[in-house]
Each structure stands twice: as C-alpha cells, then as structure tokens.
C-alpha cells in the first residue's frame, strides 16, 4: 500500500515537473531517513532464562523492529567484559561475552537482520578497555608494543610511606580521582570512567592500528556501521595540567561537575582519528561494494564542537537537544528553538538527527510525563532526517524504581544512599515489557538482573497491540509516514502558533501538507490553523497522542481545532489518510 502511494507521489511530482521527483530516487542513501532503534541487550530479551538479555533473545525479537517500522538497530556492547560498567568495560574487542552468546550467535543475528532488511550497527568503545584486557596486563608489565597503549603517569609528592599523590586533579565522570595507582608498574593510569576502564592512548600509533583492526573485524562480519561511545573523551591535553574549578557551589568536591574539563575532553586531535575511521569505512564499502557504512557519534558537547563531527566523518553526531534542552513544561518556543538551533548550525548537505533517549537518561515518558510520551515520538519522527529511539520508549515505558540496595550501576554505587538517585542509570535500564506473563515476557526467570517495573501487567507491548489506540500505534503510524515522499523530501516549517502550540509542517509542491500540532500548554486550546498553514478546510487526524481522547480517522475543521491539554495530533488530507489505510 505504501509503495503504491510512493509511486503515486513520484508520478504526481514528475507530472508537475518538480526537480525533486528524481532526487528522491537517486539521492536517498539508506540511512538518511531511517528510524534507528537502540537495543540495550541486557534488558531486551533473555533467551536462556538466566535473567539477563542476550543475542539469541535479540534475534528472536527482530520481527518486532520490522513491525515497529524501524530500519536500523544499534546494540550496546556485547563484547567480553567483567561488567564493571555493564559491557562498556571491554576485555576483548573482537569476541562476544558468553553472557550474551557466541560469535556464531552474532552471525545468526546479522543474517536474520539482513533477511529482514534491518541494518545492524555496533557500539564501538574507543576511549578505554577493561583493566582485564590483555593489552592492559602487558602494559602494566611494560611489554612492548603495549607499554604505552594506556595513559601512564608518575605520581607526585610521595609521603613518608612512599605513597604518591595522583599526577593532577582530573576527575572520573563517576566521581573521585581519574587516576588509579598501579603497584606493579609503579605509576598511575588514567580512567575517565570507572577504575576498571583504563583510558587508551591515541597518541600511540600501534594502538591506533589495533583499533582499526577492530573496526575491520566487525565490518567483515557484516555490520553496517558503528556508534562511537564517548568520543569526546578520547584525547587529553598532553601537558596534564590541573583543570580549573567550575565554580558550581551545588556540586561537592570530588564530583565530576566540580571541575571545568578543558584538558580531558573535546580535544582537537579527536577529529583526525574520526576522519581516519571514516576513510577506513568508506574504503571497505567501496572495495566490498556494499551500502554506505554509517558512523554515529556520542559526545555531550557544545553545538560548535558537535557540528565538527559532521565534517570529520560522522553521519549522525547525536543531537541530544530533546534530552538536555527541553523537558516537561517546555514551551512551544523552546521546542522551536531546539529544532532551529540544530538545523541552523548544521553544515549544508548534512542530515539532521533527533535523539529522545538512551540507557544513560531517564525514559522519555518519565521526563516528559506519560501524556507527552507520544508528543516526543511524533516530533522526532516527523522532523526531517534520522530519529533515534531507545528500546521501550515506543511503548512509553516508565523508569523503574530501584532502591539504594538494589542499585547496580556504578554511577549510583560510587555515590551514597542520599545522592544515588540523581546519578543512577538503573531506572531506565529495567527489562523490556513484552507482555503480562512472568517477568513481562522478558525472561522465564522470575528474578532478573534489574527488577521488572511492576507496571508491566498493564503497560506492555502485547496489551498495546490489542487495543485500538496506544503509544505503540502512534509510533507505528509515524514510522509509516516516514516512508512517504512527503517525509523523505518534503520541506519543513516549524512555527509557534497562538497559545503555546507548536506546528511542524512537512510539504511538497502540489500536495496537501502534513501537520503536527503540539499543545505545549497545560490547558486545552482551540486554534485556527487555516490562517497560518495551507491546509484544507477539513483535515483528517492521522494519529494522535493517546491521552488526547481524539480518535485517529476523525475529521477536524481547521479554522477551529480543539486540542485538549498535552495533546499532539498529526493532520493529513482525508485522501492521504484513506490511501494509507487502504480505504
Ligand atoms: C544551584 O542550585 C540552586 C537551587 O536548586 C539553583 O537555583 C542554582 O541555579 C544552582 N546553581 C548552579 C550554578 O547550578
Ligand atoms: C472525513 O472526510 C472525508 C472526505 O470528506 C470522508 O470521505 C470521510 O468519510 C470523513 N471521515 C469521517 C470519519 O467522517
Ligand atoms: C549513552 C552511552 O552509551 N553512554 C556510555 C558512555 O560511555 C560510558 C563509558 O563507556 C558508559 O558508562 C555510558 O553508558
Ligand atoms: Ca540470557
Ligand atoms: Ca581518553
């Protein structure tokens, strides 16, 4: 049905003599309009009943991604790891942790994904390895070529017992000194994350070559690209000077935010290494005649620095605007400013991306409120470019309540019973809620690595499929829209209408636009859309936020659209609605 529609639109465009009619066929590299989906493998699906998710679990659920209308998945680390940071501490970059399965299981996952036309992206964690990696053990013993694979420095000011102070005041993102003394080598090593994650030394040419080999290893196993973790932590200023105070009275000494990280983050050398990885991926794609391999980069930094990732080889430098700059209560003007700021800063001919969540951030429905969960799905999926959804957000999962004693995240456990909630990432990592059976259908075991959210009995995928209007249906409706030409090449307009309503319009010449209306106010409003947007007198509600009480398929009079509190609706022409729904 959708492909029929695509043909109809292409036909329409060429009949009208639009140049864009041909661009859509020639210039749509696969990733440019794809809905990406992040799988946190520990929590997605457990295939063997040990209470922890695994690769066979993911493979068994790939159909869900297709059903949801997702085109690519990136999987958080699955490599051998002592799990000090749940897989982000890697002891072998080119194997699979037995907890998750085997390389054969991985190959099976990739093969199944290919059958389903899903692209598999792996998480690449370049900043550090585990302290149990062979390289680190050899580096401790000063065995070449590993001696300088890590950031080793002498201590300062030995006391009477011969105990040294760390080389400088740098802090770990998980609080406390970023330096750990190693008795055997007689030096400190740097760890920007937990002490089991020693930072790798990118000023060492051999190390850089090793990491290139890691990328090649997974490319040969059929992955379509990499999501690069914590990229802005890769380099440190080589003078190793103390960092200045952030002068934030709210943050205690020893906490990461108490310093201004001018020497341990966002160093210019990062961009050269990124460019070298881009070249490696392009060369591979060319030589093996495969589709474009994508690079997604994670770096919480200012817009200028993030934009430079685009020009040095990242297709998708994560845009965290909807995580860091908007929240429940944000006005239409604030949403518009986050959207405009990305689009205005982005260098020409690059592709925008919109991230709503990940395993480090509270869930969308918890941050914005359940009644605004659909609002964020709709906004991210109607905007041009790429959307990135964290698993579970498509059904509006909420943060779990994890007590201090149940906490397992080092970011929480490195603090104390009083402060942990502010730092813990456990709440957003609770198991995926598939259905209302044992452990929400995540595992046959009644105990799981993090407790299942008690709300699973009513909040789960199966229940949302069974009713006529659910978060999941909204998500599906929006991903379906993205397959239409009007999404793929339609122009964008973002406006603030009266009474705190955000209007996002996508249009192509000769067709009725598609309009998302977001009521950002805490009250119901009635607006005249006809004044400002070229819509028909009557438009059809294509999809709507669940709590709005507005049933999709209903027609509305555009001179007076009623939007109950926290309502988001998407309007299309009645004709487009009928075509999509096969009427
Ligand atoms: C410190 O906390 C107070 C109260 O929560 C807040 O108003 C202020 O902006 C904070 N200061 C900084 C520098 O974050
Ligand atoms: C909406 O309007 C279209 C076109 O006028 C019409 O065909 C359709 O039946 C209407 N839908 C409803 C639910 O009234
Ligand atoms: C979102 C994300 O992937 N965050 C990770 C960033 O890197 C650190 C260290 O590898 C992890 O702890 C985070 O989970
Ligand atoms: Ca398992
Ligand atoms: Ca580093």
Coordinates of C-alpha atoms and ligand atoms in Angstrom, one line a residue:
X1 CA 0.0 0.0 0.0
X2 CA 2.8 2.4 1.0
X3 CA 4.8 1.6 -2.1
X4 CA 1.7 2.2 -4.2
X5 CA 1.5 5.6 -2.6
X6 CA 5.1 6.3 -3.2
X7 CA 4.6 5.7 -6.9
X8 CA 1.5 7.9 -6.9
X9 CA 3.6 10.7 -5.4
X10 CA 6.5 10.3 -7.7
X11 CA 4.1 10.4 -10.6
X12 CA 2.5 13.5 -9.2
X13 CA 5.8 15.2 -8.7
X14 CA 7.0 14.5 -12.2
X15 CA 3.7 15.4 -13.8
X16 CA 4.1 18.8 -12.1
X17 CA 7.7 19.0 -13.4
X18 CA 9.3 19.0 -9.9
X19 CA 13.1 18.5 -10.0
X20 CA 12.7 16.8 -6.6
X21 CA 10.8 14.0 -8.3
X22 CA 14.1 12.5 -9.5
X23 CA 16.2 13.3 -6.4
X24 CA 14.2 11.0 -4.3
X25 CA 15.2 8.1 -6.4
X26 CA 18.9 9.0 -6.8
X27 CA 19.9 10.7 -3.7
X28 CA 18.4 8.7 -0.8
X29 CA 21.2 6.8 0.8
X30 CA 19.6 4.2 3.0
X31 CA 20.4 5.8 6.4
X32 CA 19.2 9.4 5.6
X33 CA 15.6 8.9 6.6
X34 CA 15.8 5.8 8.7
X35 CA 14.3 5.3 12.2
X36 CA 17.2 4.0 14.3
X37 CA 16.5 1.9 17.4
X38 CA 18.9 1.3 20.3
X39 CA 18.9 -2.1 21.9
X40 CA 20.3 -2.4 25.4
X41 CA 21.0 -6.1 25.2
X42 CA 21.0 -6.9 28.9
X43 CA 17.4 -5.8 29.1
X44 CA 15.8 -6.6 25.7
X45 CA 15.1 -10.4 25.7
X46 CA 16.6 -13.3 27.7
X47 CA 16.6 -16.5 25.6
X48 CA 18.0 -18.9 28.2
X49 CA 16.3 -18.0 31.5
X50 CA 19.4 -16.6 33.3
X51 CA 17.7 -13.3 33.9
X52 CA 20.0 -11.3 31.5
X53 CA 19.1 -10.5 27.9
X54 CA 21.3 -12.0 25.2
X55 CA 21.9 -12.1 21.4
X56 CA 19.6 -15.0 20.7
X57 CA 17.0 -13.0 22.5
X58 CA 17.6 -10.0 20.3
X59 CA 17.4 -12.2 17.2
X60 CA 14.1 -13.7 18.3
X61 CA 12.6 -10.2 18.6
X62 CA 13.9 -8.6 15.3
X63 CA 10.4 -9.0 13.9
X64 CA 9.3 -6.5 16.4
X65 CA 11.6 -3.9 14.9
X66 CA 10.2 -4.5 11.5
X67 CA 6.7 -4.3 12.9
X68 CA 7.5 -1.0 14.6
X69 CA 8.8 0.4 11.3
X70 CA 12.4 0.7 12.4
X71 CA 15.2 0.4 9.8
X72 CA 18.4 0.0 11.8
X73 CA 19.4 -1.1 15.3
X74 CA 22.4 -0.2 17.3
X75 CA 23.3 -2.6 20.0
X76 CA 25.1 -1.6 23.2
X77 CA 28.3 -3.5 23.9
X78 CA 28.1 -7.3 23.7
X79 CA 31.9 -8.0 24.0
X80 CA 33.7 -9.9 26.7
X81 CA 33.6 -7.8 29.8
X82 CA 34.0 -8.1 33.6
X83 CA 30.8 -5.9 33.5
X84 CA 32.2 -3.2 35.9
X85 CA 30.2 -0.8 33.7
X86 CA 27.8 -3.4 32.1
X87 CA 29.8 -4.0 29.0
X88 CA 31.4 -0.6 28.5
X89 CA 34.5 -2.1 30.0
X90 CA 35.7 -4.4 27.3
X91 CA 38.3 -7.1 27.8
X92 CA 38.4 -8.2 24.2
X93 CA 37.1 -6.0 21.4
X94 CA 36.7 -8.9 18.9
X95 CA 34.6 -11.5 20.6
X96 CA 31.3 -11.9 22.3
X97 CA 30.7 -12.2 26.1
X98 CA 29.4 -15.7 27.0
X99 CA 26.6 -14.0 28.9
X100 CA 25.4 -12.7 25.5
X101 CA 26.2 -15.7 23.4
X102 CA 28.9 -16.6 20.8
X103 CA 30.3 -15.3 17.6
X104 CA 28.0 -17.8 15.8
X105 CA 25.0 -16.3 17.6
X106 CA 26.2 -12.9 16.4
X107 CA 26.5 -14.2 12.8
X108 CA 23.0 -15.6 13.1
X109 CA 21.7 -12.2 14.3
X110 CA 23.3 -10.4 11.4
X111 CA 21.9 -13.0 8.9
X112 CA 18.4 -12.7 10.3
X113 CA 18.6 -8.9 10.2
X114 CA 19.7 -9.0 6.6
X115 CA 16.7 -11.2 5.7
X116 CA 14.5 -8.6 7.4
X117 CA 16.3 -5.7 5.7
X118 CA 17.4 -4.3 9.1
X119 CA 20.9 -2.7 9.4
X120 CA 23.0 -3.7 12.4
X121 CA 25.2 -1.1 14.0
X122 CA 27.6 -2.0 16.8
X123 CA 28.7 0.1 19.7
X124 CA 32.4 0.9 19.4
X125 CA 34.0 2.0 22.7
X126 CA 37.4 3.6 21.8
X127 CA 38.2 5.6 24.9
X128 CA 39.1 2.7 27.2
X129 CA 39.3 -1.0 27.6
X130 CA 38.8 -3.1 30.7
X131 CA 41.7 -3.5 33.1
X132 CA 41.3 -7.2 32.3
X133 CA 42.2 -6.7 28.6
X134 CA 45.4 -8.5 27.6
X135 CA 46.8 -5.2 26.4
X136 CA 46.4 -3.7 29.8
X137 CA 48.1 -6.6 31.6
X138 CA 51.0 -6.4 29.2
X139 CA 51.2 -2.6 29.5
X140 CA 51.4 -3.0 33.3
X141 CA 54.5 -5.2 32.7
X142 CA 55.9 -2.8 30.2
X143 CA 55.9 -5.4 27.4
X144 CA 56.3 -3.8 24.0
X145 CA 54.5 -2.8 22.0
X146 CA 51.9 -2.4 24.8
X147 CA 53.9 -0.3 27.1
X148 CA 52.3 3.0 26.0
X149 CA 48.9 1.7 25.0
X150 CA 47.4 3.4 28.0
X151 CA 47.9 6.8 29.8
X152 CA 50.5 6.2 32.4
X153 CA 52.0 9.0 34.6
X154 CA 54.3 9.2 37.6
X155 CA 52.8 10.2 40.9
X156 CA 53.6 13.4 42.8
X157 CA 54.8 14.3 46.3
X158 CA 55.5 10.9 47.9
X159 CA 54.7 10.8 51.7
X160 CA 56.7 9.0 54.4
X161 CA 55.3 5.6 53.4
X162 CA 56.2 6.2 49.8
X163 CA 52.6 6.7 48.7
X164 CA 52.2 9.2 45.9
X165 CA 49.5 11.8 45.0
X166 CA 47.9 11.5 41.6
X167 CA 49.6 13.4 38.7
X168 CA 46.9 16.1 38.6
X169 CA 43.3 16.9 39.8
X170 CA 41.4 15.2 37.0
X171 CA 38.1 13.5 38.0
X172 CA 36.3 10.4 36.8
X173 CA 32.8 11.0 35.3
X174 CA 31.8 8.6 38.0
X175 CA 33.3 10.8 40.7
X176 CA 36.6 10.7 42.5
X177 CA 40.1 10.9 41.0
X178 CA 40.5 9.8 37.4
X179 CA 43.9 8.3 38.4
X180 CA 44.5 4.8 39.8
X181 CA 47.8 3.7 41.3
X182 CA 49.2 0.5 39.8
X183 CA 51.7 -1.0 42.3
X184 CA 53.3 -3.4 39.8
X185 CA 54.2 -0.7 37.3
X186 CA 54.7 2.0 39.9
X187 CA 52.7 4.5 38.0
X188 CA 49.2 5.9 37.9
X189 CA 46.9 5.2 34.9
X190 CA 44.1 7.5 33.7
X191 CA 40.5 6.3 33.8
X192 CA 37.8 8.9 32.8
X193 CA 35.1 6.4 33.7
X194 CA 35.3 3.6 36.3
X195 CA 38.7 2.4 37.5
X196 CA 38.2 -0.8 35.6
X197 CA 38.2 1.3 32.4
X198 CA 41.8 2.5 31.8
X199 CA 41.9 5.1 29.0
X200 CA 43.6 4.1 25.8
X201 CA 46.4 6.3 24.4
X202 CA 45.6 7.6 21.0
X203 CA 49.0 9.2 20.7
X204 CA 50.4 5.7 20.2
X205 CA 50.4 4.6 16.5
X206 CA 50.3 0.9 17.3
X207 CA 47.2 1.3 19.4
X208 CA 45.5 3.3 16.6
X209 CA 46.3 0.4 14.2
X210 CA 44.8 -2.1 16.7
X211 CA 41.6 -0.2 16.9
X212 CA 41.4 0.0 13.1
X213 CA 41.7 -3.8 13.1
X214 CA 38.8 -4.0 15.5
X215 CA 36.6 -2.0 13.0
X216 CA 37.7 -4.2 10.1
X217 CA 36.9 -7.3 12.1
X218 CA 33.3 -6.4 12.6
X219 CA 32.9 -4.9 9.1
X220 CA 33.9 -8.3 7.7
X221 CA 31.2 -9.9 9.9
X222 CA 28.6 -7.8 8.2
X223 CA 27.9 -4.8 10.4
X224 CA 26.6 -1.7 8.7
X225 CA 28.4 0.8 10.9
X226 CA 29.4 1.9 14.4
X227 CA 28.1 4.1 17.1
X228 CA 31.1 5.6 18.8
X229 CA 30.9 5.8 22.5
X230 CA 32.1 8.9 24.5
X231 CA 34.1 10.1 21.5
X232 CA 34.9 13.5 23.1
X233 CA 36.9 11.8 25.9
X234 CA 39.4 10.1 23.5
X235 CA 42.2 12.6 23.8
X236 CA 43.7 14.5 26.7
X237 CA 45.9 17.6 26.6
X238 CA 49.4 16.2 26.8
X239 CA 50.6 18.8 29.4
X240 CA 48.4 17.1 32.0
X241 CA 47.7 20.4 33.8
X242 CA 45.2 20.7 36.6
X243 CA 41.7 21.6 35.5
X244 CA 40.0 24.7 36.9
X245 CA 37.1 24.7 39.2
X246 CA 33.6 25.0 37.6
X247 CA 32.7 27.3 40.5
X248 CA 29.4 25.4 40.9
X249 CA 28.6 25.7 44.6
X250 CA 25.9 23.0 44.3
X251 CA 28.5 20.3 43.5
X252 CA 30.7 18.8 46.2
X253 CA 34.4 18.5 45.7
X254 CA 35.4 15.2 44.0
X255 CA 32.2 15.2 41.9
X256 CA 32.9 15.4 38.1
X257 CA 30.9 18.6 37.6
X258 CA 33.0 20.4 40.2
X259 CA 35.7 20.9 37.5
X260 CA 35.7 22.6 34.1
X261 CA 37.1 19.8 31.8
X262 CA 39.2 21.9 29.4
X263 CA 42.1 19.4 29.2
X264 CA 40.4 16.0 29.4
X265 CA 37.6 16.4 26.9
X266 CA 36.8 17.8 23.4
X267 CA 40.5 17.9 22.3
X268 CA 41.1 18.8 18.6
X269 CA 43.0 15.6 17.8
X270 CA 39.8 13.6 18.2
X271 CA 38.6 14.9 14.8
X272 CA 41.7 13.5 13.0
X273 CA 41.1 10.0 14.4
X274 CA 37.4 10.1 13.5
X275 CA 38.3 11.1 9.9
X276 CA 40.7 8.2 9.7
X277 CA 37.9 5.8 10.7
X278 CA 35.6 7.4 8.2
X279 CA 38.2 6.7 5.5
X280 CA 38.5 3.1 6.6
X281 CA 34.8 2.5 6.5
X282 CA 34.5 4.2 3.1
X283 CA 37.3 2.1 1.7
X284 CA 35.7 -1.0 3.0
X285 CA 32.3 -0.1 1.5
X286 CA 33.9 0.7 -1.8
X287 CA 36.1 -2.4 -2.0
X288 CA 33.3 -4.8 -1.0
X289 CA 30.7 -2.9 -3.0
X290 CA 28.3 -2.6 0.0
X291 CA 26.0 0.2 1.1
X292 CA 27.3 3.2 3.0
X293 CA 28.6 2.3 6.4
X294 CA 27.4 4.8 9.0
X295 CA 29.1 6.4 11.9
X296 CA 27.1 7.7 14.8
X297 CA 29.0 9.6 17.5
X298 CA 28.1 10.2 21.1
X299 CA 29.6 13.4 22.6
X300 CA 27.8 15.6 25.0
X301 CA 29.5 18.9 24.0
X302 CA 28.5 22.4 22.8
X303 CA 26.9 22.7 19.3
X304 CA 30.0 24.0 17.6
X305 CA 32.1 21.0 18.7
X306 CA 29.3 18.6 17.8
X307 CA 28.9 20.1 14.3
X308 CA 32.6 19.4 13.6
X309 CA 31.9 15.7 13.9
X310 CA 29.8 16.0 10.8
X311 CA 32.6 17.5 8.8
X312 CA 35.1 14.8 10.1
X313 CA 33.1 11.8 9.1
X314 CA 30.2 11.2 11.4
X315 CA 26.9 10.7 9.6
X316 CA 25.0 11.1 12.9
X317 CA 26.6 13.2 15.6
X318 CA 23.9 12.6 18.2
X319 CA 21.6 15.6 18.7
X320 CA 20.7 15.5 22.4
X321 CA 18.6 18.7 22.3
X322 CA 15.4 16.9 23.3
X323 CA 17.3 15.4 26.3
X324 CA 19.3 18.3 27.6
X325 CA 17.4 21.4 26.5
X326 CA 13.7 20.5 26.7
X327 CA 11.6 18.8 29.4
X328 CA 8.1 18.5 30.7
X329 CA 6.8 22.1 30.7
X330 CA 8.9 23.3 27.8
X331 CA 7.1 25.9 25.7
X332 CA 6.4 25.7 22.0
X333 CA 9.0 28.4 21.6
X334 CA 11.6 26.4 23.5
X335 CA 10.9 23.3 21.2
X336 CA 11.2 25.5 18.2
X337 CA 14.5 26.9 19.4
X338 CA 16.0 23.5 19.9
X339 CA 14.9 22.4 16.4
X340 CA 16.0 25.6 14.7
X341 CA 19.3 25.7 16.5
X342 CA 20.3 22.2 15.2
X343 CA 19.1 22.9 11.7
X344 CA 20.7 26.4 11.6
X345 CA 24.0 25.1 12.9
X346 CA 24.3 22.0 10.7
X347 CA 26.7 22.4 7.8
X348 CA 25.0 22.3 4.4
X349 CA 24.0 19.0 2.9
X350 CA 24.3 17.0 6.1
X351 CA 21.4 15.1 7.7
X352 CA 19.7 16.1 10.9
X353 CA 19.1 13.6 13.7
X354 CA 16.8 13.6 16.8
X355 CA 17.5 11.5 19.8
X356 CA 14.9 11.1 22.5
X357 CA 16.6 8.7 24.9
X358 CA 19.3 6.2 25.7
X359 CA 20.5 4.0 28.6
X360 CA 22.1 7.0 30.4
X361 CA 19.0 9.2 30.5
X362 CA 15.6 8.9 32.3
X363 CA 12.9 7.5 30.0
X364 CA 11.0 9.9 27.7
X365 CA 7.7 9.1 29.4
X366 CA 9.2 9.8 32.8
X367 CA 11.0 13.0 31.7
X368 CA 8.0 14.5 29.8
X369 CA 5.1 12.7 31.6
X370 CA 3.2 9.8 30.2
X371 CA 0.7 12.1 28.5
X372 CA 3.6 13.7 26.5
X373 CA 5.4 10.4 25.5
X374 CA 3.6 10.4 22.2
X375 CA 4.4 14.0 21.7
X376 CA 8.1 13.2 21.6
X377 CA 7.6 10.2 19.3
X378 CA 5.6 12.4 16.9
X379 CA 8.0 15.3 17.0
X380 CA 11.1 13.2 16.4
X381 CA 9.6 11.1 13.7
X382 CA 8.1 13.9 11.7
X383 CA 11.2 16.1 11.6
X384 CA 13.5 15.5 8.6
X385 CA 16.4 13.1 8.9
X386 CA 17.1 10.4 11.4
X387 CA 15.3 9.5 14.6
X388 CA 16.9 7.5 17.4
X389 CA 14.6 5.6 19.8
X390 CA 15.7 3.8 22.9
X391 CA 14.1 0.4 23.3
X392 CA 10.9 0.6 25.3
X393 CA 10.2 4.2 24.5
X394 CA 8.0 3.2 21.6
X395 CA 5.5 1.8 24.2
X396 CA 6.0 4.6 26.7
X397 CA 7.9 2.6 29.3
X398 CA 8.5 4.4 32.5
X399 CA 11.6 4.5 34.7
X400 CA 11.7 1.6 37.3
X401 CA 12.0 2.4 40.9
X402 CA 15.4 1.0 42.1
X403 CA 16.3 1.3 45.7
X404 CA 19.8 2.0 47.0
X405 CA 20.3 -1.7 48.0
X406 CA 19.1 -2.9 44.5
X407 CA 21.3 -0.4 42.7
X408 CA 23.9 -1.9 40.4
X409 CA 25.0 1.0 38.2
X410 CA 28.5 2.2 39.1
X411 CA 27.3 5.8 38.6
X412 CA 24.9 5.2 41.5
X413 CA 27.1 2.9 43.6
X414 CA 30.0 5.3 43.6
X415 CA 27.9 7.8 45.4
X416 CA 25.8 7.2 48.6
X417 CA 22.3 6.4 49.8
X418 CA 21.5 10.1 49.9
X419 CA 22.7 11.1 46.4
X420 CA 22.4 7.9 44.2
X421 CA 19.0 8.7 42.6
X422 CA 20.4 11.8 41.0
X423 CA 23.2 9.7 39.3
X424 CA 21.7 6.2 38.8
X425 CA 21.0 4.9 35.3
X426 CA 19.3 1.8 36.6
X427 CA 15.8 3.1 36.4
X428 CA 15.9 3.4 32.5
X429 CA 17.6 0.0 32.2
X430 CA 14.8 -2.2 33.5
X431 CA 13.8 -5.1 31.3
X432 CA 11.6 -4.6 28.2
X433 CA 7.9 -5.2 28.8
X434 CA 6.7 -7.6 26.2
X435 CA 3.5 -8.9 27.8
X436 CA 1.8 -9.7 31.1
X437 CA 3.4 -13.1 31.7
X438 CA 6.4 -13.9 34.1
X439 CA 8.9 -11.1 34.1
X440 CA 7.0 -9.2 31.4
X441 CA 7.9 -11.9 28.9
X442 CA 11.5 -10.7 29.1
X443 CA 12.7 -13.9 30.8
X444 CA 11.3 -17.2 32.0
X445 CA 13.1 -16.5 35.3
X446 CA 11.1 -14.6 37.9
X447 CA 14.3 -12.8 39.0
X448 CA 16.1 -10.6 36.5
X449 CA 19.3 -8.6 36.6
X450 CA 17.3 -5.5 37.4
X451 CA 13.7 -5.9 38.6
X452 CA 11.0 -5.6 36.0
X453 CA 8.8 -2.5 36.5
X454 CA 5.7 -3.5 38.4
X455 CA 3.5 -1.6 36.0
X456 CA 4.3 -4.3 33.3
X457 CA 0.9 -6.1 33.9
X458 CA -0.9 -3.3 32.1
X459 CA 2.0 -1.5 30.4
X460 CA 3.4 -3.9 27.8
X461 CA 3.7 -4.4 24.0
X462 CA 1.1 -7.1 23.7
X463 CA -1.5 -5.0 25.5
X464 CA -0.8 -2.1 23.3
X465 CA -1.2 -4.1 20.2
X466 CA -4.5 -5.4 21.4
X467 CA -6.2 -2.1 21.8
X468 CA -7.1 0.3 19.0
X469 CA -5.1 3.3 20.1
X470 CA -1.8 3.0 22.1
X471 CA 1.7 4.5 22.3
X472 CA 2.8 1.7 20.0
X473 CA 0.2 2.5 17.4
X474 CA 1.3 6.2 17.4
X475 CA 4.9 5.1 16.9
X476 CA 4.0 2.7 14.1
X477 CA 1.8 5.4 12.4
X478 CA 4.7 7.8 12.5
X479 CA 7.3 5.4 11.1
X480 CA 4.9 4.5 8.3
X481 CA 4.7 8.2 7.4
X482 CA 8.4 8.3 7.0
X483 CA 8.3 6.0 4.1
X484 CA 6.3 8.6 2.1
X485 CA 8.0 11.0 -0.4
X486 CA 6.5 13.9 1.6
X487 CA 8.6 12.9 4.5
X488 CA 11.7 11.9 2.6
X489 CA 12.0 15.1 0.7
X490 CA 9.3 17.4 1.9
X491 CA 10.3 20.9 3.1
X492 CA 9.9 21.7 6.8
X493 CA 8.3 24.6 8.6
X494 CA 8.3 25.0 12.4
X495 CA 6.0 27.6 13.8
X496 CA 4.8 28.7 17.2
X497 CA 1.0 29.4 16.9
X498 CA -1.0 31.3 19.4
X499 CA -1.5 29.8 22.9
X500 CA 1.7 27.8 23.1
X501 CA 1.0 25.4 20.2
X502 CA 3.9 24.1 18.1
X503 CA 3.2 23.4 14.5
X504 CA 5.5 21.2 12.4
X505 CA 4.6 21.1 8.8
X506 CA 6.1 18.9 6.0
X507 CA 5.1 19.7 2.5
X508 CA 5.8 19.1 -1.2
X509 CA 4.5 21.2 -4.1
X510 CA 1.2 20.1 -5.3
X511 CA 0.2 18.1 -2.3
X512 CA -1.7 18.9 1.0
X513 CA 0.9 19.3 3.8
X514 CA 1.2 17.0 6.8
X515 CA 1.0 19.0 10.0
X516 CA 1.8 18.0 13.6
X517 CA 0.2 20.2 16.2
X518 CA 1.6 20.0 19.7
X519 CA -0.3 21.7 22.6
X520 CA 2.6 22.6 24.9
X521 CA 0.2 24.5 27.3
X522 CA -1.1 23.0 30.5
X523 CA -4.7 23.8 29.4
X524 CA -6.8 22.9 26.4
X525 CA -6.8 25.3 23.5
X526 CA -8.7 26.0 20.3
X527 CA -6.8 27.3 17.4
X528 CA -7.3 28.4 13.8
X529 CA -4.7 26.6 11.7
X530 CA -6.2 27.8 8.5
X531 CA -4.8 31.3 9.0
X532 CA -1.2 30.2 9.0
X533 CA -0.8 26.9 7.2
X534 CA -2.0 25.9 3.7
X535 CA -4.4 23.2 4.9
X536 CA -7.8 22.2 3.6
X537 CA -10.9 23.3 5.4
X538 CA -11.3 19.7 6.6
X539 CA -8.3 17.6 7.6
X540 CA -8.2 14.1 9.0
X541 CA -6.5 13.1 12.2
X542 CA -3.8 10.8 11.0
X543 CA -2.6 9.9 14.5
X544 CA -2.9 11.5 18.0
X545 CA -1.5 11.2 21.4
X546 CA -3.3 8.5 23.4
X547 CA -4.4 10.7 26.3
X548 CA -6.0 13.3 23.9
X549 CA -9.2 11.3 23.5
X550 CA -9.1 12.2 19.8
X551 CA -9.6 9.1 17.7
X552 CA -7.4 8.8 14.5
X553 CA -9.6 9.0 11.4
X554 CA -11.8 11.8 12.8
X555 CA -12.1 14.9 10.6
X556 CA -11.4 18.3 12.0
X557 CA -12.3 21.8 10.8
X558 CA -9.1 23.6 10.5
X559 CA -10.5 27.0 11.4
X560 CA -11.1 25.7 14.9
X561 CA -9.0 22.8 16.0
X562 CA -9.6 21.7 19.6
X563 CA -6.5 20.5 21.4
X564 CA -7.0 19.1 24.9
X565 CA -4.2 19.6 27.4
X566 CA -0.9 17.9 26.4
X567 CA -2.4 16.8 23.1
X568 CA -0.4 16.2 19.9
X569 CA -2.2 15.4 16.7
X570 CA -1.0 14.8 13.1
X571 CA -3.3 16.1 10.3
X572 CA -3.3 14.9 6.7
X573 CA -5.6 15.3 3.9
X574 CA -8.6 12.9 4.0
X575 CA -7.4 11.4 0.8
X576 CA -3.9 10.6 2.1
X577 CA -5.5 9.1 5.2
X578 CA -7.7 6.9 3.1
X579 CA -4.8 5.7 0.9
X580 CA -2.6 4.8 3.9
X581 CA -5.4 3.0 5.5
X582 CA -6.5 1.2 2.3
X583 CA -9.9 2.7 2.2
Ligands
LIG1 C1 22.3 25.7 42.5 O1 21.0 25.3 42.9 C2 20.0 26.3 43.0 C3 18.8 25.7 43.7 O2 18.5 24.4 43.2 C4 19.8 26.8 41.6 O3 18.8 27.8 41.7 C5 21.1 27.3 41.0 O4 20.9 27.7 39.7 C6 22.2 26.3 41.1 N1 23.4 26.8 40.7 C7 24.2 26.3 39.7 C8 25.4 27.1 39.4 O5 23.9 25.3 39.1
LIG2 C1 -13.7 12.6 6.5 O1 -13.8 13.3 5.3 C2 -13.6 12.5 4.1 C3 -13.6 13.4 2.9 O2 -14.6 14.4 3.0 C4 -14.8 11.5 4.1 O3 -14.6 10.7 3.0 C5 -14.6 10.6 5.4 O4 -15.7 9.7 5.4 C6 -14.7 11.5 6.6 N1 -14.4 10.7 7.8 C7 -15.2 10.7 8.8 C8 -14.8 9.8 10.0 O5 -16.2 11.4 8.9
LIG3 C1 24.8 6.6 26.1 C2 26.1 5.8 26.4 O1 26.5 5.0 25.6 N1 26.8 6.1 27.4 C3 28.0 5.5 27.8 C4 29.1 6.4 27.6 O2 30.3 5.8 28.0 C5 30.4 5.3 29.3 C6 31.7 4.7 29.4 O3 32.0 3.8 28.4 C7 29.2 4.4 29.6 O4 29.2 4.2 31.0 C8 27.9 5.0 29.2 O5 26.9 4.1 29.4
LIG4 CA1 20.3 -14.8 29.0
LIG5 CA1 40.7 9.3 26.9

